[in-house]
mmCIF file with all atom_site columns, C-alpha atoms and ligand atoms in Angstrom:
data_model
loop_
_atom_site.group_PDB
_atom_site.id
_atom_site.type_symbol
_atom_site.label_atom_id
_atom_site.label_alt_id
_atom_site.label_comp_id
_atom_site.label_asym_id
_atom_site.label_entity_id
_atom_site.label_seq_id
_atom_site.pdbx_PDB_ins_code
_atom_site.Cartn_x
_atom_site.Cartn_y
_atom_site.Cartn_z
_atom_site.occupancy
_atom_site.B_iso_or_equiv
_atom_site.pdbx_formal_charge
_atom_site.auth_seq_id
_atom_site.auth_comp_id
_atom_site.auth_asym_id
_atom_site.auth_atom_id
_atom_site.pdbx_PDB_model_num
ATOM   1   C CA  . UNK A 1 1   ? -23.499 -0.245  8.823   1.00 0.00 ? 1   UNK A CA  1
ATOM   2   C CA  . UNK A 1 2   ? -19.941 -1.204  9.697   1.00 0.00 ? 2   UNK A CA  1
ATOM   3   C CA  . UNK A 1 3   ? -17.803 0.300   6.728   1.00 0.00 ? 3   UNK A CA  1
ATOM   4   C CA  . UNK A 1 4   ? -14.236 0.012   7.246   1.00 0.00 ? 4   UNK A CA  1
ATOM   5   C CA  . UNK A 1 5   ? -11.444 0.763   5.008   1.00 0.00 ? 5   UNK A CA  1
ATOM   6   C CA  . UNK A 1 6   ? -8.424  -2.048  5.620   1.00 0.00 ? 6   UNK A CA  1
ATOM   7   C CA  . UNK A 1 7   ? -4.771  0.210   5.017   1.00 0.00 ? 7   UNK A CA  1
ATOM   8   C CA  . UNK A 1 8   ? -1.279  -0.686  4.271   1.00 0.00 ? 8   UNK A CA  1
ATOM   9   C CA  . UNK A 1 9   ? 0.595   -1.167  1.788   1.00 0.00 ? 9   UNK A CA  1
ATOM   10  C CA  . UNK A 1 10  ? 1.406   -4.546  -0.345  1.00 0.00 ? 10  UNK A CA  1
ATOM   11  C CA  . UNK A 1 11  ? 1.928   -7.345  2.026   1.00 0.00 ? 11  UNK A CA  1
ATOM   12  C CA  . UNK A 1 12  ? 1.170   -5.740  4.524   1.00 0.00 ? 12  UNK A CA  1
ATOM   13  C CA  . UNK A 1 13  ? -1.844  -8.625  5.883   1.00 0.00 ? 13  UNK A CA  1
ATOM   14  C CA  . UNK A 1 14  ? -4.771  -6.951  4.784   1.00 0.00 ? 14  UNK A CA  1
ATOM   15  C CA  . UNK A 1 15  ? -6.131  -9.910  3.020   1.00 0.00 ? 15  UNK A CA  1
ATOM   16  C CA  . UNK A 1 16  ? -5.355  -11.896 6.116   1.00 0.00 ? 16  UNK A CA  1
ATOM   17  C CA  . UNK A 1 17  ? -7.056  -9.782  8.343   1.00 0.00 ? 17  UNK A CA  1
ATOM   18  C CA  . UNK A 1 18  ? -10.358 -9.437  6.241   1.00 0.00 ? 18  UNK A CA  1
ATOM   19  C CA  . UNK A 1 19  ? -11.046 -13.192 6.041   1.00 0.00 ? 19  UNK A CA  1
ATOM   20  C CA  . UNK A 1 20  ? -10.979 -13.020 9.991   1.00 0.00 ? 20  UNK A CA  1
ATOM   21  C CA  . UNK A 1 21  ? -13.203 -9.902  10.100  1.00 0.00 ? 21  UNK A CA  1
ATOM   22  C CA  . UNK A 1 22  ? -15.637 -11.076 7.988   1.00 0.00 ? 22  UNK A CA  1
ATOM   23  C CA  . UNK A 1 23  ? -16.741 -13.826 9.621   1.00 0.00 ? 23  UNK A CA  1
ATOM   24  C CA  . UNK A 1 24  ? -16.316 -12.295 13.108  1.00 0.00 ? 24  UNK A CA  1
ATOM   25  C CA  . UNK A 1 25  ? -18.330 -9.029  11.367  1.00 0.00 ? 25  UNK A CA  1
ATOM   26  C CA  . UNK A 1 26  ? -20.607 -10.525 8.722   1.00 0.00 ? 26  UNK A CA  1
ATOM   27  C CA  . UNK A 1 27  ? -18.892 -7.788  6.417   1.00 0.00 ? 27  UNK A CA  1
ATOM   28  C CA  . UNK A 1 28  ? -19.051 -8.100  2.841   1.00 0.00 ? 28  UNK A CA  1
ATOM   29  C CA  . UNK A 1 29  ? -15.360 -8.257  1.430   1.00 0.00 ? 29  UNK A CA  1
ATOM   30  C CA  . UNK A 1 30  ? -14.371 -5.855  -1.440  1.00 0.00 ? 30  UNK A CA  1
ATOM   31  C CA  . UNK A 1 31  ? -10.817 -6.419  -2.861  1.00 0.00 ? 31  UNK A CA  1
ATOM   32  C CA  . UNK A 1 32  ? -10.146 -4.610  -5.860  1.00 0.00 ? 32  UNK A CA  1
ATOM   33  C CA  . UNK A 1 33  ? -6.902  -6.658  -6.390  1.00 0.00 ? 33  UNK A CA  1
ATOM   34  C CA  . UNK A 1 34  ? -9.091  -9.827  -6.345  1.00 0.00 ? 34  UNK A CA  1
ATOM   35  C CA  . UNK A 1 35  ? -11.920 -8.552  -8.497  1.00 0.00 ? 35  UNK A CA  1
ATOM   36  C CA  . UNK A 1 36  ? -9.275  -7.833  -10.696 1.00 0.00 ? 36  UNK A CA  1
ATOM   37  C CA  . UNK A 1 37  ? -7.430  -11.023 -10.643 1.00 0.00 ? 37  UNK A CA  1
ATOM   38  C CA  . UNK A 1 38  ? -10.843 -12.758 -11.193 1.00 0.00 ? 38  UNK A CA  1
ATOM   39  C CA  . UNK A 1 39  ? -11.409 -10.714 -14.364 1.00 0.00 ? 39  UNK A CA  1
ATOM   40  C CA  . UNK A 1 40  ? -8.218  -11.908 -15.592 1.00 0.00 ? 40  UNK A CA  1
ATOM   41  C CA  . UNK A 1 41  ? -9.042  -15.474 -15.101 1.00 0.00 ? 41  UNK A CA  1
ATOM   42  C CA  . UNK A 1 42  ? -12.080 -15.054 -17.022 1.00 0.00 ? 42  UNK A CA  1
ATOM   43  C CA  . UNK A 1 43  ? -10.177 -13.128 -19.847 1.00 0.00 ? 43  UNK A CA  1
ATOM   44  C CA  . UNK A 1 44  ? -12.422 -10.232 -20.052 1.00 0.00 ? 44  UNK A CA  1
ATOM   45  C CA  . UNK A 1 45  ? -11.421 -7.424  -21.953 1.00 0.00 ? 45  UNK A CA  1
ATOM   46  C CA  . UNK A 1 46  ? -11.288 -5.279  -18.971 1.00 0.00 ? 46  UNK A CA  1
ATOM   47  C CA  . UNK A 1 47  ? -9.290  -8.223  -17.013 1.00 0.00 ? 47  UNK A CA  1
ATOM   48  C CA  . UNK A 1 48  ? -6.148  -8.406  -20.485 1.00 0.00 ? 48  UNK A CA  1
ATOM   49  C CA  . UNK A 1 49  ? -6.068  -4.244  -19.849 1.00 0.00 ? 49  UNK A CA  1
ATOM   50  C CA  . UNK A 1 50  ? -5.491  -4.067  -15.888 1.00 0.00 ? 50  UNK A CA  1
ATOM   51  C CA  . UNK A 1 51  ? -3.062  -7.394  -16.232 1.00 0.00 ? 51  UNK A CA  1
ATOM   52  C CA  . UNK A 1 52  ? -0.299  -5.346  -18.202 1.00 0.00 ? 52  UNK A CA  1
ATOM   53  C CA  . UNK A 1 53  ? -0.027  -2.837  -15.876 1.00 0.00 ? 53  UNK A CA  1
ATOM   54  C CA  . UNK A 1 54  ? -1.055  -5.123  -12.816 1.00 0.00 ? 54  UNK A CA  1
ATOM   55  C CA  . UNK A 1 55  ? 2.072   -7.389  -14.231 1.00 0.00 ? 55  UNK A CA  1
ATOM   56  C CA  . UNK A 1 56  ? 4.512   -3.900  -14.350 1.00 0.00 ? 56  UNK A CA  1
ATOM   57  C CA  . UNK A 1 57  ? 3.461   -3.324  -10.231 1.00 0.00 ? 57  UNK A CA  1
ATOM   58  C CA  . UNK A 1 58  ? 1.393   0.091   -11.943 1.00 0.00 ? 58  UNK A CA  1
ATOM   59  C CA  . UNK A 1 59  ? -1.938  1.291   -10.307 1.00 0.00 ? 59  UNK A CA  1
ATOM   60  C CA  . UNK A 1 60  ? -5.106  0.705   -12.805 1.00 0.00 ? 60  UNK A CA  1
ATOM   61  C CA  . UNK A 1 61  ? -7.005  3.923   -13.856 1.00 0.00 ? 61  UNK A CA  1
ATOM   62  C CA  . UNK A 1 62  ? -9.263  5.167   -10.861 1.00 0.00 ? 62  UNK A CA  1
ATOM   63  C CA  . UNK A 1 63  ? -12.669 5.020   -12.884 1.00 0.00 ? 63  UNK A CA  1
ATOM   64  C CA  . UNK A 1 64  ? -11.921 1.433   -13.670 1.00 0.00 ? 64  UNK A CA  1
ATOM   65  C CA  . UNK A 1 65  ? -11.652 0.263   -9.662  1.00 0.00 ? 65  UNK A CA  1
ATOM   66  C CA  . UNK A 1 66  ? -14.682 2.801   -9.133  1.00 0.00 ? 66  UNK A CA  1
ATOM   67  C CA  . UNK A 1 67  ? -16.550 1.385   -11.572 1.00 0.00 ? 67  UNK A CA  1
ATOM   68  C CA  . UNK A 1 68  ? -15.959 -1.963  -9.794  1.00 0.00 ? 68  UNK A CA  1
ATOM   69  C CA  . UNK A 1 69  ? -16.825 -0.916  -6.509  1.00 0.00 ? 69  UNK A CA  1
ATOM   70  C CA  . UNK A 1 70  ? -19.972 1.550   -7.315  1.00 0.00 ? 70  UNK A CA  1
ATOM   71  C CA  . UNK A 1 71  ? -21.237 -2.240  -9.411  1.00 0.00 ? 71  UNK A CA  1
ATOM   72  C CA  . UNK A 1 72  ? -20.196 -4.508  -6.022  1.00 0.00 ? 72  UNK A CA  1
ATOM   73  C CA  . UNK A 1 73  ? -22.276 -1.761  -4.028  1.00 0.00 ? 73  UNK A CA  1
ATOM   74  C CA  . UNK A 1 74  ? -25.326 -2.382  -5.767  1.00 0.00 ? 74  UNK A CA  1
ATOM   75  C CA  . UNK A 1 75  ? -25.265 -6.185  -6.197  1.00 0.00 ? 75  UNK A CA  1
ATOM   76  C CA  . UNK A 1 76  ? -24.810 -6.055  -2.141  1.00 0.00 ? 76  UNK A CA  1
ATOM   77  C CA  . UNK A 1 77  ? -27.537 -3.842  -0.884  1.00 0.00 ? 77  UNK A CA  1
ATOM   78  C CA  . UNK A 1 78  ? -28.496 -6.153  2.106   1.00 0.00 ? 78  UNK A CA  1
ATOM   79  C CA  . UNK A 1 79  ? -24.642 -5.827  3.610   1.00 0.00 ? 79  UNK A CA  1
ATOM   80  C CA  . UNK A 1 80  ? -24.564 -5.378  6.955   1.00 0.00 ? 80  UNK A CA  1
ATOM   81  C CA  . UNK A 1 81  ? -21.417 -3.713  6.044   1.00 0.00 ? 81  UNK A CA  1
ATOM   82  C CA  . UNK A 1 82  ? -18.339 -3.517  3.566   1.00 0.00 ? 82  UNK A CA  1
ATOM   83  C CA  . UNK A 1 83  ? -14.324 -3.895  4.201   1.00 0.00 ? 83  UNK A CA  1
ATOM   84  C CA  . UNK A 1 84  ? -12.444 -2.201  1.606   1.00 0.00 ? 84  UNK A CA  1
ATOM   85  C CA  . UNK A 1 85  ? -8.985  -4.192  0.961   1.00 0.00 ? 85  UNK A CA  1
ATOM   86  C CA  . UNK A 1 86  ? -6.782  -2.621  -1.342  1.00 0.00 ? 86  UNK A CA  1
ATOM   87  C CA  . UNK A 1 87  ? -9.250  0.481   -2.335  1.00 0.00 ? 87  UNK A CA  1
ATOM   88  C CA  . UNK A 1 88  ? -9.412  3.585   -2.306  1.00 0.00 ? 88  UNK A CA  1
ATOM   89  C CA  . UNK A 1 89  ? -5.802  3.484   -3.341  1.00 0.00 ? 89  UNK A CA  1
ATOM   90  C CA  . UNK A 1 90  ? -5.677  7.506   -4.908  1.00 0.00 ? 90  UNK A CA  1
ATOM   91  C CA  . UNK A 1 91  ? -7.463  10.239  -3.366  1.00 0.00 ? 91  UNK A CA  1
ATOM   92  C CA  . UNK A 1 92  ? -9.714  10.475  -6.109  1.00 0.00 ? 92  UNK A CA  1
ATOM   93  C CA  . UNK A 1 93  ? -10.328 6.712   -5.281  1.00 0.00 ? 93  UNK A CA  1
ATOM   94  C CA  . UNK A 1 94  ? -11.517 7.897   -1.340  1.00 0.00 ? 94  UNK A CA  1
ATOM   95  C CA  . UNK A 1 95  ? -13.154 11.106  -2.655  1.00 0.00 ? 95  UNK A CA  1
ATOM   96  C CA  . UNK A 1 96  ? -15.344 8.352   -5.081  1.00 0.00 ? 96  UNK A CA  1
ATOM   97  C CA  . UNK A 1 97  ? -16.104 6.120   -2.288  1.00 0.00 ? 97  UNK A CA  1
ATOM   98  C CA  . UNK A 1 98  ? -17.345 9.145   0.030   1.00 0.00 ? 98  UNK A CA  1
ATOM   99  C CA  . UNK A 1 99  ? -19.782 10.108  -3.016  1.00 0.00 ? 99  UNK A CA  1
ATOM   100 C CA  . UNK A 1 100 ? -20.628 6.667   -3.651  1.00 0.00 ? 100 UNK A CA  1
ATOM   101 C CA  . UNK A 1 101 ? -21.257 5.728   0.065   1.00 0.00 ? 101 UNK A CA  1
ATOM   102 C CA  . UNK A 1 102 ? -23.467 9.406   0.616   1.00 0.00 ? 102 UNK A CA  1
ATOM   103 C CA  . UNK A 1 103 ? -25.400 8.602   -2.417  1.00 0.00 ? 103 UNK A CA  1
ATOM   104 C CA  . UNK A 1 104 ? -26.816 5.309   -0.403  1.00 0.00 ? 104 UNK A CA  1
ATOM   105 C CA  . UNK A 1 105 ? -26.917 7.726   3.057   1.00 0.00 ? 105 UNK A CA  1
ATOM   106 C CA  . UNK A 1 106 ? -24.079 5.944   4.100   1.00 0.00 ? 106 UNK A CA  1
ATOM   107 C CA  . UNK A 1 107 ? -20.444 6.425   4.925   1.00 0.00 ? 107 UNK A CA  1
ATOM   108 C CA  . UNK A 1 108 ? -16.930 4.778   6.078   1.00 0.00 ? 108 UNK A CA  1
ATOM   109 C CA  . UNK A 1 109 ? -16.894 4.031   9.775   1.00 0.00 ? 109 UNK A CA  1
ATOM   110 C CA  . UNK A 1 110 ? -13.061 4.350   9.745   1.00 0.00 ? 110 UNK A CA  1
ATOM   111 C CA  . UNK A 1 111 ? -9.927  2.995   8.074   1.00 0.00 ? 111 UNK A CA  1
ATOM   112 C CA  . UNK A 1 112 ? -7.283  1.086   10.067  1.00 0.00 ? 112 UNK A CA  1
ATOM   113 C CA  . UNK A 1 113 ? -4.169  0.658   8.642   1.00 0.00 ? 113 UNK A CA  1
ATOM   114 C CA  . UNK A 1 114 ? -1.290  -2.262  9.086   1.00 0.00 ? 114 UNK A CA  1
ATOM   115 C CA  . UNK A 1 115 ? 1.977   -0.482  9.645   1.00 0.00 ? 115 UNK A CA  1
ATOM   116 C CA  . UNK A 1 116 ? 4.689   -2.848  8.575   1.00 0.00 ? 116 UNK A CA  1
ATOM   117 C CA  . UNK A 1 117 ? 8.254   -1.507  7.014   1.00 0.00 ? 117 UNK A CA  1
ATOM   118 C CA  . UNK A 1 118 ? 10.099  -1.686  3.256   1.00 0.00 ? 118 UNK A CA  1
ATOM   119 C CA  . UNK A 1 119 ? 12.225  -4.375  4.152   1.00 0.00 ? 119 UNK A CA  1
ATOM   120 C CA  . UNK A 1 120 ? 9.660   -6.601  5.966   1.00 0.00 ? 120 UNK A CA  1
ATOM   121 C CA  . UNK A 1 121 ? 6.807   -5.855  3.141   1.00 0.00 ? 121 UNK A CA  1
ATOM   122 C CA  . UNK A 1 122 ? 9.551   -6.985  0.531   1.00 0.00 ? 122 UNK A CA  1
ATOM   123 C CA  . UNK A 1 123 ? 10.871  -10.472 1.893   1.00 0.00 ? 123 UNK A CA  1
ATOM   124 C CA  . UNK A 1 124 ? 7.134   -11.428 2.629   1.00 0.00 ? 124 UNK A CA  1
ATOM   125 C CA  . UNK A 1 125 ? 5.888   -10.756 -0.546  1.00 0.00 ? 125 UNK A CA  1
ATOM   126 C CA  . UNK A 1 126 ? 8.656   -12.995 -1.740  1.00 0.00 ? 126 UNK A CA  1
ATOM   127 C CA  . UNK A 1 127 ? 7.699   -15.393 -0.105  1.00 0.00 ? 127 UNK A CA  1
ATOM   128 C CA  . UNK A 1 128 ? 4.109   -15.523 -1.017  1.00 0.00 ? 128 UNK A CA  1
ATOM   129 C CA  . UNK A 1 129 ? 4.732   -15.435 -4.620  1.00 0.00 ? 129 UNK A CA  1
ATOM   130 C CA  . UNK A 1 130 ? 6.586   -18.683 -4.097  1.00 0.00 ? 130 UNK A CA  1
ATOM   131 C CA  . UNK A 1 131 ? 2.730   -19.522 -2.981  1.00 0.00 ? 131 UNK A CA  1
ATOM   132 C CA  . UNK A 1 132 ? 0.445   -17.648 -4.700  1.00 0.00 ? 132 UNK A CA  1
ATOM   133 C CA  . UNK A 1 133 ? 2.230   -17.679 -7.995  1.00 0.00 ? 133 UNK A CA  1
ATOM   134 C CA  . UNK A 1 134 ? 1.184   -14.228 -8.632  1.00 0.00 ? 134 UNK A CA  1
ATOM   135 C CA  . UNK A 1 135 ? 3.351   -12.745 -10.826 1.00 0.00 ? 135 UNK A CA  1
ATOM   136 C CA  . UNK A 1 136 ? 3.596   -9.776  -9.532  1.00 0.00 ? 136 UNK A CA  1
ATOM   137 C CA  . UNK A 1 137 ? 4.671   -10.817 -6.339  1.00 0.00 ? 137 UNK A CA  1
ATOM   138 C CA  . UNK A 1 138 ? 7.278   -12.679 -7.844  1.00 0.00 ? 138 UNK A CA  1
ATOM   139 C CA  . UNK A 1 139 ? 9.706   -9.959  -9.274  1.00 0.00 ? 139 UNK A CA  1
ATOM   140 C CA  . UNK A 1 140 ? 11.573  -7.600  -6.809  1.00 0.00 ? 140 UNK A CA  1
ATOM   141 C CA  . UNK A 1 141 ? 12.155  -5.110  -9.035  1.00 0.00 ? 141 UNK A CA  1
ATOM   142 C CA  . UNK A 1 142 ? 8.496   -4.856  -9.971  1.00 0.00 ? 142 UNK A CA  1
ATOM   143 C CA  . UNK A 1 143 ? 7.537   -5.472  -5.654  1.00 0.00 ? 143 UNK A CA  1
ATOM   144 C CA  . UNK A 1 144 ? 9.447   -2.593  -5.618  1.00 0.00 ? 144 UNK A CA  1
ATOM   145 C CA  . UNK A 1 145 ? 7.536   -0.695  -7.837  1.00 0.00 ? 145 UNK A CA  1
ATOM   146 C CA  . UNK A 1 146 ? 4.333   -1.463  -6.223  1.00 0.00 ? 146 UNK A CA  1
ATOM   147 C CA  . UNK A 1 147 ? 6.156   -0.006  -2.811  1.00 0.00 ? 147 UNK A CA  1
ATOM   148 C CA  . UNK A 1 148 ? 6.691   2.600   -4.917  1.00 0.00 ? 148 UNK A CA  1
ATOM   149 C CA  . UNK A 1 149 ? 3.683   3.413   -6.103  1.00 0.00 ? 149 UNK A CA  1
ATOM   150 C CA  . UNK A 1 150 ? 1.777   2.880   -2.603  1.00 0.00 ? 150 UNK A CA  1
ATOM   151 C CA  . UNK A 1 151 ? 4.603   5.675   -1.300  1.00 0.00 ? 151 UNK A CA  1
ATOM   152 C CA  . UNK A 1 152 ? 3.541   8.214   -3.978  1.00 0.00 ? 152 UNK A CA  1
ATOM   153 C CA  . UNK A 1 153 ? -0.359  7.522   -4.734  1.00 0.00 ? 153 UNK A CA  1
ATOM   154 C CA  . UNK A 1 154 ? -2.012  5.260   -2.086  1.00 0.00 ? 154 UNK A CA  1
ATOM   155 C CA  . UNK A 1 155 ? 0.074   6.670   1.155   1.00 0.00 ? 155 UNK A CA  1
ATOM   156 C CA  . UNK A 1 156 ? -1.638  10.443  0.753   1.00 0.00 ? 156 UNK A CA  1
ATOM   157 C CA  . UNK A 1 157 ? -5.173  8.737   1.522   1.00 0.00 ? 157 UNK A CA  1
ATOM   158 C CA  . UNK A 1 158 ? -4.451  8.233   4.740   1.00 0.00 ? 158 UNK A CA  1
ATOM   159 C CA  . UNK A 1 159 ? -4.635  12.457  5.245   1.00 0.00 ? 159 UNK A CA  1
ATOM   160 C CA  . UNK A 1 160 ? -7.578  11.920  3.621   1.00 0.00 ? 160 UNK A CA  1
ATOM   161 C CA  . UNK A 1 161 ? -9.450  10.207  6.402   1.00 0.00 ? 161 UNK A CA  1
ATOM   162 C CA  . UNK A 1 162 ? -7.195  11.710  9.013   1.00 0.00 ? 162 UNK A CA  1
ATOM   163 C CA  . UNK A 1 163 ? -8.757  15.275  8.281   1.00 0.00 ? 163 UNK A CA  1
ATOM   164 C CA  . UNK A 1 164 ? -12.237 13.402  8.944   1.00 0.00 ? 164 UNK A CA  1
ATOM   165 C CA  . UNK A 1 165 ? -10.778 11.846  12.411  1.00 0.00 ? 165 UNK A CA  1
ATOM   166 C CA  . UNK A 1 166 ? -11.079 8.280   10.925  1.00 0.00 ? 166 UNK A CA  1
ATOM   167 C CA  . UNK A 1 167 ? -7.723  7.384   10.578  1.00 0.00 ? 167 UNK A CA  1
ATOM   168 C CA  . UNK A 1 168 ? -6.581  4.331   13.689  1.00 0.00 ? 168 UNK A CA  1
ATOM   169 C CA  . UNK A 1 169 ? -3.047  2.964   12.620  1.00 0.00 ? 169 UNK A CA  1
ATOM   170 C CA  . UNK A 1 170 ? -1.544  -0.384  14.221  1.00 0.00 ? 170 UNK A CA  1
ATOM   171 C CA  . UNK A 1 171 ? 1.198   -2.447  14.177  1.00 0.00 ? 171 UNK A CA  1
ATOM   172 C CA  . UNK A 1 172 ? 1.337   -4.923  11.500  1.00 0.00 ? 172 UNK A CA  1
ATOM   173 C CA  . UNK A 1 173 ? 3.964   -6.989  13.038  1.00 0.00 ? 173 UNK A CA  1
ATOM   174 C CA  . UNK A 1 174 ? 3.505   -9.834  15.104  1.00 0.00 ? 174 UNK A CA  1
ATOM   175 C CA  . UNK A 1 175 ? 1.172   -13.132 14.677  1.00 0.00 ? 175 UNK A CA  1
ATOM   176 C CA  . UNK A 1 176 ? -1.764  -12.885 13.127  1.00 0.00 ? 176 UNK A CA  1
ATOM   177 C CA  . UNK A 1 177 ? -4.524  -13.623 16.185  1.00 0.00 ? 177 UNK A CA  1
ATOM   178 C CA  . UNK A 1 178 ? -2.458  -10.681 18.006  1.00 0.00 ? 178 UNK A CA  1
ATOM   179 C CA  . UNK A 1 179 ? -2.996  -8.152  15.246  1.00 0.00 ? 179 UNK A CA  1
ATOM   180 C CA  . UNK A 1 180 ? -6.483  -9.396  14.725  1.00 0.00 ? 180 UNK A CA  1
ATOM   181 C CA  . UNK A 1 181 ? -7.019  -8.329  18.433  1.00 0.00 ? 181 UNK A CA  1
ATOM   182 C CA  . UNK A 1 182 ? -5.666  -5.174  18.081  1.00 0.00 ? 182 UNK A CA  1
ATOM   183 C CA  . UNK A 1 183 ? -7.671  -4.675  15.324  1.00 0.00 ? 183 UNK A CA  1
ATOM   184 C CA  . UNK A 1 184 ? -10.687 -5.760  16.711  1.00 0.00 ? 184 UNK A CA  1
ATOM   185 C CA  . UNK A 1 185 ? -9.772  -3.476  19.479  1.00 0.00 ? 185 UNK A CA  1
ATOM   186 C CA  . UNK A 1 186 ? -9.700  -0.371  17.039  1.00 0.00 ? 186 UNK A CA  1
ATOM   187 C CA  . UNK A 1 187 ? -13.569 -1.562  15.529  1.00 0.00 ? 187 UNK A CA  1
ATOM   188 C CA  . UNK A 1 188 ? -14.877 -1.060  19.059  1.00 0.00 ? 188 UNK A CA  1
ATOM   189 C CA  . UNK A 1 189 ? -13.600 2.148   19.598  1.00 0.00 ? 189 UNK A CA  1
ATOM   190 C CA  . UNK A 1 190 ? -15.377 3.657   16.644  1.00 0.00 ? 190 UNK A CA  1
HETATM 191 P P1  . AMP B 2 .   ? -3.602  -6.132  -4.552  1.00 0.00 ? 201 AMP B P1  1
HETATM 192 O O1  . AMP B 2 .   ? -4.144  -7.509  -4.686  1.00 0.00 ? 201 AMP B O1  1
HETATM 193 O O2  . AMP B 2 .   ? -4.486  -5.240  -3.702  1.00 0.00 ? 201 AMP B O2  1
HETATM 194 O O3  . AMP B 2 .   ? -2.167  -6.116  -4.095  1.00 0.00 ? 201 AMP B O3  1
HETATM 195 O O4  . AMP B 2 .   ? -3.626  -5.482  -6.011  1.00 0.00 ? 201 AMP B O4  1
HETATM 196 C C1  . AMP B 2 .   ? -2.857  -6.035  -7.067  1.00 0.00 ? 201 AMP B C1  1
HETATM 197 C C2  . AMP B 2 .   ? -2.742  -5.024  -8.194  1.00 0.00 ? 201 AMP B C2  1
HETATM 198 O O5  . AMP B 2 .   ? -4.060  -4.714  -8.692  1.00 0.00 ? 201 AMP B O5  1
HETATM 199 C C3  . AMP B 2 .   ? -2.152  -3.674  -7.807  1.00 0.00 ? 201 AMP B C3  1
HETATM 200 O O6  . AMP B 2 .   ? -0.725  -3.679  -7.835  1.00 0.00 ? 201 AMP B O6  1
HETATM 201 C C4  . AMP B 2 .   ? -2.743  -2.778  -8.890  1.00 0.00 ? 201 AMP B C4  1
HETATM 202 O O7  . AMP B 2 .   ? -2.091  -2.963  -10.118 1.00 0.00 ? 201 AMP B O7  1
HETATM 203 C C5  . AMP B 2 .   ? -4.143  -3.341  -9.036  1.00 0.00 ? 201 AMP B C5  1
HETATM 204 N N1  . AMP B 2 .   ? -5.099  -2.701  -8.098  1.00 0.00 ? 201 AMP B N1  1
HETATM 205 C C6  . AMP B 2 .   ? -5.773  -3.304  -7.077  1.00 0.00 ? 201 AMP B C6  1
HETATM 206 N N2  . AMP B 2 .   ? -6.560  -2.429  -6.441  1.00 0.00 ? 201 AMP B N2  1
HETATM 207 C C7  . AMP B 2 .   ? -6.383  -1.229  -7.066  1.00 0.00 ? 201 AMP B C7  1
HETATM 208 C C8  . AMP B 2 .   ? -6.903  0.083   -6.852  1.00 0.00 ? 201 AMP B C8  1
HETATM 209 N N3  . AMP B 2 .   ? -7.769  0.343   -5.860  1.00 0.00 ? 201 AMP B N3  1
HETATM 210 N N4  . AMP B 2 .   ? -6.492  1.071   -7.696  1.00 0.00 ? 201 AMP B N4  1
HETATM 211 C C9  . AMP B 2 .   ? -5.636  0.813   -8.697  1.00 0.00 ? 201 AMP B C9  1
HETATM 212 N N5  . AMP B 2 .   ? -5.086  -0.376  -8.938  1.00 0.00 ? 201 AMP B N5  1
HETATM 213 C C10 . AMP B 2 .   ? -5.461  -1.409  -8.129  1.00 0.00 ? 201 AMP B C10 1
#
């Protein structure tokens, strides 16, 4: 199995990048920010609870996204393989995955991350709230937030699969098809 772990923080064209890899890959795509969103639209109790803090640029509580993920997992057991977008965002998030992946004799293949900086991440997230209408891309103060919350929580995993020698970084600047290549690159390296 081909599990990869897509890195970076908000905006950083992880999304982007895993609707290209999963048709080049056959992956199965597993965005915690879109399960989430989806829950929302269906107005599921779970869906009203992540939306106030999803709203305030605030991570949701790890056993909620594990929960997701460890339920995705099972309802997917013919995958070739899985691209995480957006998760594990916490260490206990990657620990979870590790256990969750072992339990099925399986494990990530590597995480690749998008490096893009502050100032770019903010004016394109700007810009796609003018498109997405997400709300929480719509607010600098609460982009900045999110920025800030990658810095503190999310940024740390990346030690986490470093100390495992699975941790490829790239540029996330540049056109799309080039990054793609370099990412593409990366996947046949490991
Ligand atoms: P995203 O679409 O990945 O940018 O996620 C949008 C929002 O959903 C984030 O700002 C968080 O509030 C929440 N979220 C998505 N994935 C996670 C995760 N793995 N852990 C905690 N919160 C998450």
């Amino acid at each position: 199995m081909l599990n990869l772990v897509l890195f970076g923080p908000p905006g950083a064209g992880k999304g982007t990048q895993s609707q290209k890899l999963i048709e080049k890959y056959q992956l199965v795509h597993l965005s915690t920010g879109d399960i989430l969103r989806g829950e929302i639209t269906q107005g599921t109790t779970l869906g009203l609870e992540a939306k106030k803090l999803m709203d305030e640029g605030l991570l949701v509580p790890d056993a909620v996204v594990i929960g997701m993920i460890s339920n995705k997992l099972d309802a997917n057991k013919d995958a070739k393989g899985f691209i995480f977008d957006g998760f594990p965002r916490t260490v206990a998030q990657a620990e979870a995955l590790d256990g969750l992946l072992a339990s099925k004799n399986d494990s990530i293949s590597g995480m690749i991350a998008l490096e893009v900086n502050d100032d770019e991440l903010e004016h394109r997230l700007l810009l796609r709230g003018k498109e997405s209408g997400r709300p929480d891309d719509a607010n600098p103060e609460v982009i900045r937030k999110r920025i800030v919350e990658y810095n503190s929580k999310t940024a740390p995993v990346a030690n986490f699969y470093k100390a495992q020698a699975k941790f490829k970084s790239i540029n996330g600047i540049g056109s799309v098809d080039d990054i793609f290549h370099s990412v593409c690159g990366v996947i046949d390296t490991l």
